[in-house]
Coordinates of C-alpha atoms in Angstrom, one line a residue:
M25 CA 45.5 133.1 90.3
S26 CA 44.7 135.9 92.2
G27 CA 42.4 138.5 92.1
T28 CA 41.5 140.9 90.0
T29 CA 40.5 143.6 91.6
E30 CA 43.2 143.5 94.8
R31 CA 46.1 143.9 92.1
R32 CA 46.6 146.7 90.1
R33 CA 47.2 145.5 86.7
P34 CA 50.1 146.3 84.5
R35 CA 50.1 148.7 81.3
T36 CA 48.3 146.8 78.4
A37 CA 45.6 143.9 79.8
Q38 CA 48.9 141.9 77.5
Q39 CA 50.6 142.2 80.3
F40 CA 48.1 141.5 82.5
V41 CA 47.4 137.8 81.1
L42 CA 51.3 137.1 80.8
E43 CA 51.6 137.8 85.0
E44 CA 48.4 136.0 86.3
L45 CA 49.1 133.6 84.0
R46 CA 53.0 133.0 84.2
G47 CA 52.5 133.4 88.4
A48 CA 49.9 130.3 88.4
I49 CA 52.2 127.8 86.3
T50 CA 55.7 128.8 88.5
S51 CA 53.5 128.6 91.4
G52 CA 51.9 125.2 90.8
E53 CA 48.5 126.3 90.6
L54 CA 48.0 125.1 86.8
R55 CA 49.4 121.5 86.9
P56 CA 51.5 120.3 84.8
G57 CA 49.7 118.3 81.9
A58 CA 47.0 120.9 82.9
P59 CA 44.8 122.1 79.6
I60 CA 44.2 125.8 79.9
R61 CA 40.0 127.5 79.2
Q62 CA 41.0 130.2 77.2
D63 CA 36.7 131.0 77.3
A64 CA 36.9 130.3 81.1
L65 CA 40.4 132.1 82.0
A66 CA 39.3 135.3 79.2
A67 CA 35.8 135.5 81.6
R68 CA 37.7 135.8 84.9
L69 CA 40.3 137.5 84.7
E70 CA 38.1 140.3 82.3
V71 CA 40.3 140.3 79.5
S72 CA 39.6 139.0 75.6
R73 CA 40.8 136.9 74.0
V74 CA 43.0 138.7 72.3
P75 CA 45.7 139.2 75.1
L76 CA 45.3 135.8 76.3
R77 CA 46.0 134.8 73.2
E78 CA 48.9 137.1 72.9
A79 CA 50.0 136.0 76.3
L80 CA 50.0 132.2 74.9
K81 CA 52.3 132.8 72.3
T82 CA 54.6 133.8 74.9
L83 CA 54.8 131.9 77.0
E84 CA 54.9 129.1 74.1
A85 CA 57.5 130.9 72.8
E86 CA 59.6 130.9 76.5
G87 CA 58.7 127.0 77.0
L88 CA 56.6 127.1 79.9
V89 CA 53.1 126.5 77.7
V90 CA 52.5 124.2 74.6
H91 CA 50.3 124.6 71.6
H92 CA 48.0 120.8 70.4
V93 CA 46.5 121.4 66.8
H94 CA 42.6 121.2 68.0
R95 CA 43.2 120.5 71.0
G96 CA 44.3 124.4 72.3
Y97 CA 47.0 124.8 74.7
F98 CA 48.7 123.0 78.0
V99 CA 51.7 123.6 80.0
A100 CA 54.7 121.6 79.6
E101 CA 55.1 118.8 80.1
L102 CA 58.9 117.8 81.0
S103 CA 60.5 114.7 80.0
L104 CA 63.1 113.2 82.7
A105 CA 65.9 114.4 80.6
D106 CA 65.0 118.0 79.6
L107 CA 65.1 118.4 83.5
E108 CA 68.4 116.9 83.4
E109 CA 70.2 118.8 80.9
I110 CA 68.5 122.5 82.3
Y111 CA 69.6 121.1 85.7
R112 CA 72.8 120.5 83.9
I113 CA 73.0 124.1 82.2
R114 CA 71.8 125.9 84.8
A115 CA 75.3 124.4 87.2
L116 CA 77.2 125.3 84.8
L117 CA 76.5 129.1 84.1
E118 CA 75.1 129.0 87.7
T119 CA 78.6 128.4 89.4
E120 CA 80.1 130.8 86.2
A121 CA 77.5 133.9 87.8
V122 CA 78.6 132.7 91.7
L123 CA 82.0 132.7 91.0
R124 CA 82.1 136.4 89.9
A125 CA 79.8 137.4 92.2
M126 CA 81.6 135.9 95.1
R127 CA 85.4 137.6 93.5
S128 CA 83.1 141.2 92.2
G129 CA 79.5 141.2 93.5
P130 CA 78.4 143.6 95.7
E131 CA 79.0 144.4 99.2
D132 CA 75.8 144.0 100.6
L133 CA 75.2 140.9 98.8
T134 CA 76.1 138.5 102.3
E135 CA 73.7 140.9 103.8
T136 CA 70.8 140.9 101.6
L137 CA 70.4 137.4 100.9
T138 CA 70.8 136.8 104.9
A139 CA 66.8 139.1 104.7
V140 CA 65.3 137.0 101.3
Q141 CA 66.8 133.3 103.4
R142 CA 64.5 134.4 106.4
E143 CA 61.4 134.3 103.9
V144 CA 62.2 131.6 102.9
E145 CA 62.8 130.0 106.7
R146 CA 59.6 131.5 107.4
A147 CA 56.9 129.8 104.9
A148 CA 59.0 126.8 105.4
E149 CA 57.6 127.0 108.1
A150 CA 54.1 127.5 107.3
G151 CA 54.5 125.0 105.1
D152 CA 53.6 127.7 102.0
V153 CA 54.6 126.4 99.3
T154 CA 54.1 128.8 97.0
A155 CA 55.7 131.1 99.5
M156 CA 58.6 129.0 99.8
A157 CA 59.0 128.5 96.0
E158 CA 59.5 132.3 95.3
A159 CA 62.3 133.0 98.1
N160 CA 63.8 130.4 96.6
R161 CA 63.6 131.8 93.2
R162 CA 63.9 135.3 94.9
F163 CA 67.3 133.8 97.2
H164 CA 69.2 132.3 94.1
L165 CA 68.4 135.0 91.2
T166 CA 69.7 137.3 94.0
L167 CA 72.6 135.4 94.1
I168 CA 72.4 135.0 90.2
E169 CA 72.6 138.9 89.5
G170 CA 75.6 139.7 92.0
C171 CA 77.7 138.3 88.5
G172 CA 76.5 142.0 87.7
M173 CA 76.5 140.1 83.7
P174 CA 72.5 140.7 81.7
R175 CA 72.9 137.8 79.6
L176 CA 74.2 136.1 82.1
V177 CA 71.3 136.6 84.2
R178 CA 69.1 136.4 81.1
M179 CA 69.3 132.7 80.5
V180 CA 69.6 131.6 84.0
T181 CA 66.0 133.1 84.0
T182 CA 64.7 131.4 81.2
L183 CA 66.1 127.5 82.9
W184 CA 65.1 128.6 85.8
D185 CA 61.4 129.8 84.4
A186 CA 61.9 126.2 82.2
T187 CA 61.1 124.1 86.1
D188 CA 59.2 126.2 88.4
A189 CA 56.3 124.6 87.9
Y190 CA 58.2 121.3 88.6
R191 CA 59.8 122.9 91.7
S192 CA 56.3 123.8 93.7
L193 CA 55.7 120.0 93.5
Y194 CA 59.4 119.5 95.4
Y195 CA 58.4 121.8 98.3
A196 CA 55.0 120.8 98.5
D197 CA 57.8 117.8 100.6
P198 CA 58.2 119.3 104.2
D199 CA 61.6 117.1 104.5
H200 CA 62.2 118.8 100.6
R201 CA 61.4 122.0 102.8
R202 CA 64.0 121.3 105.5
Q203 CA 66.7 119.9 103.7
A204 CA 66.0 123.8 100.8
V205 CA 66.6 125.7 104.6
H206 CA 69.9 123.8 105.5
E207 CA 71.7 123.9 101.8
H208 CA 70.7 128.0 102.3
R209 CA 72.3 128.1 105.4
A210 CA 75.9 125.7 104.3
V211 CA 75.7 128.9 101.3
L212 CA 75.3 131.7 103.8
S213 CA 77.8 130.1 105.2
G214 CA 80.1 130.2 102.9
L215 CA 80.0 132.9 101.4
R216 CA 80.4 135.0 104.7
E217 CA 84.2 133.3 105.2
H218 CA 84.5 133.9 101.3
D219 CA 84.7 129.3 100.9
T220 CA 84.4 129.3 97.2
D221 CA 84.7 126.0 96.5
S222 CA 82.0 125.8 99.9
V223 CA 80.0 127.4 98.3
V224 CA 80.2 125.8 94.6
R225 CA 79.7 122.1 96.4
W226 CA 76.5 123.3 98.5
L227 CA 74.7 125.1 95.2
D228 CA 75.8 121.5 93.4
D229 CA 74.7 119.4 95.9
H230 CA 71.2 121.4 96.2
R231 CA 70.4 121.0 92.6
T232 CA 71.5 117.5 92.7
H233 CA 68.8 116.8 95.2
A234 CA 66.3 118.3 93.3
V235 CA 66.8 116.6 90.5
T236 CA 66.9 113.1 92.4
A237 CA 63.4 113.6 94.4
L238 CA 61.8 115.8 90.6
R239 CA 62.8 111.8 89.1
A240 CA 60.1 109.8 91.4
V241 CA 58.6 112.8 89.9
L242 CA 58.3 112.5 86.3
A243 CA 60.2 109.0 85.6
P244 CA 58.1 106.9 88.7
E245 CA 59.8 103.9 89.7
G246 CA 58.1 100.9 86.8
A247 CA 56.9 102.8 84.5
E248 CA 58.7 102.8 81.3

């Protein structure tokens, strides 16, 4: 988690704790299944237990943490079935969003995405998994936001939140980083050429490759 002295805190302590915890989970600093030790965390963030508990309740509602009676809070773990369901729903919603974005999105959408892609590629080349995951998220959600449908964007964002910790695991592999860069470039090429079929196809492949790789994490060979 980032240091408390280097960032200006948000308006409330609960918002501050929420941002720090969500960032630690989505970046992979707190891995799926990891316990959340409230006393140590409150001391580290220099807050009382009250905003910490409220933040944990919010994250529980979002599906990022789970609470076990007599054991406390843990970072949520996904089953393979959960992951595949989330990615299937994403495919349906994101396809609609992308088609709308290509028809009536901002004129500078491709230019904006190209700038974000440069960040993706810098992070990939440096092997900075956290920066890669963040830039990748920004690339996709910028494209989705181009649809101009706030409710749809919120739904897709919630699905992304549920799998961000696993996405960091995916980008730990250099081959996966290179593949993502290649697929993003293909998406950008399709956007420039206004080729909707190509864009949708490459985004489908992008999601499929991630699920295939994460399947090995969630259901390793020989595991029941």
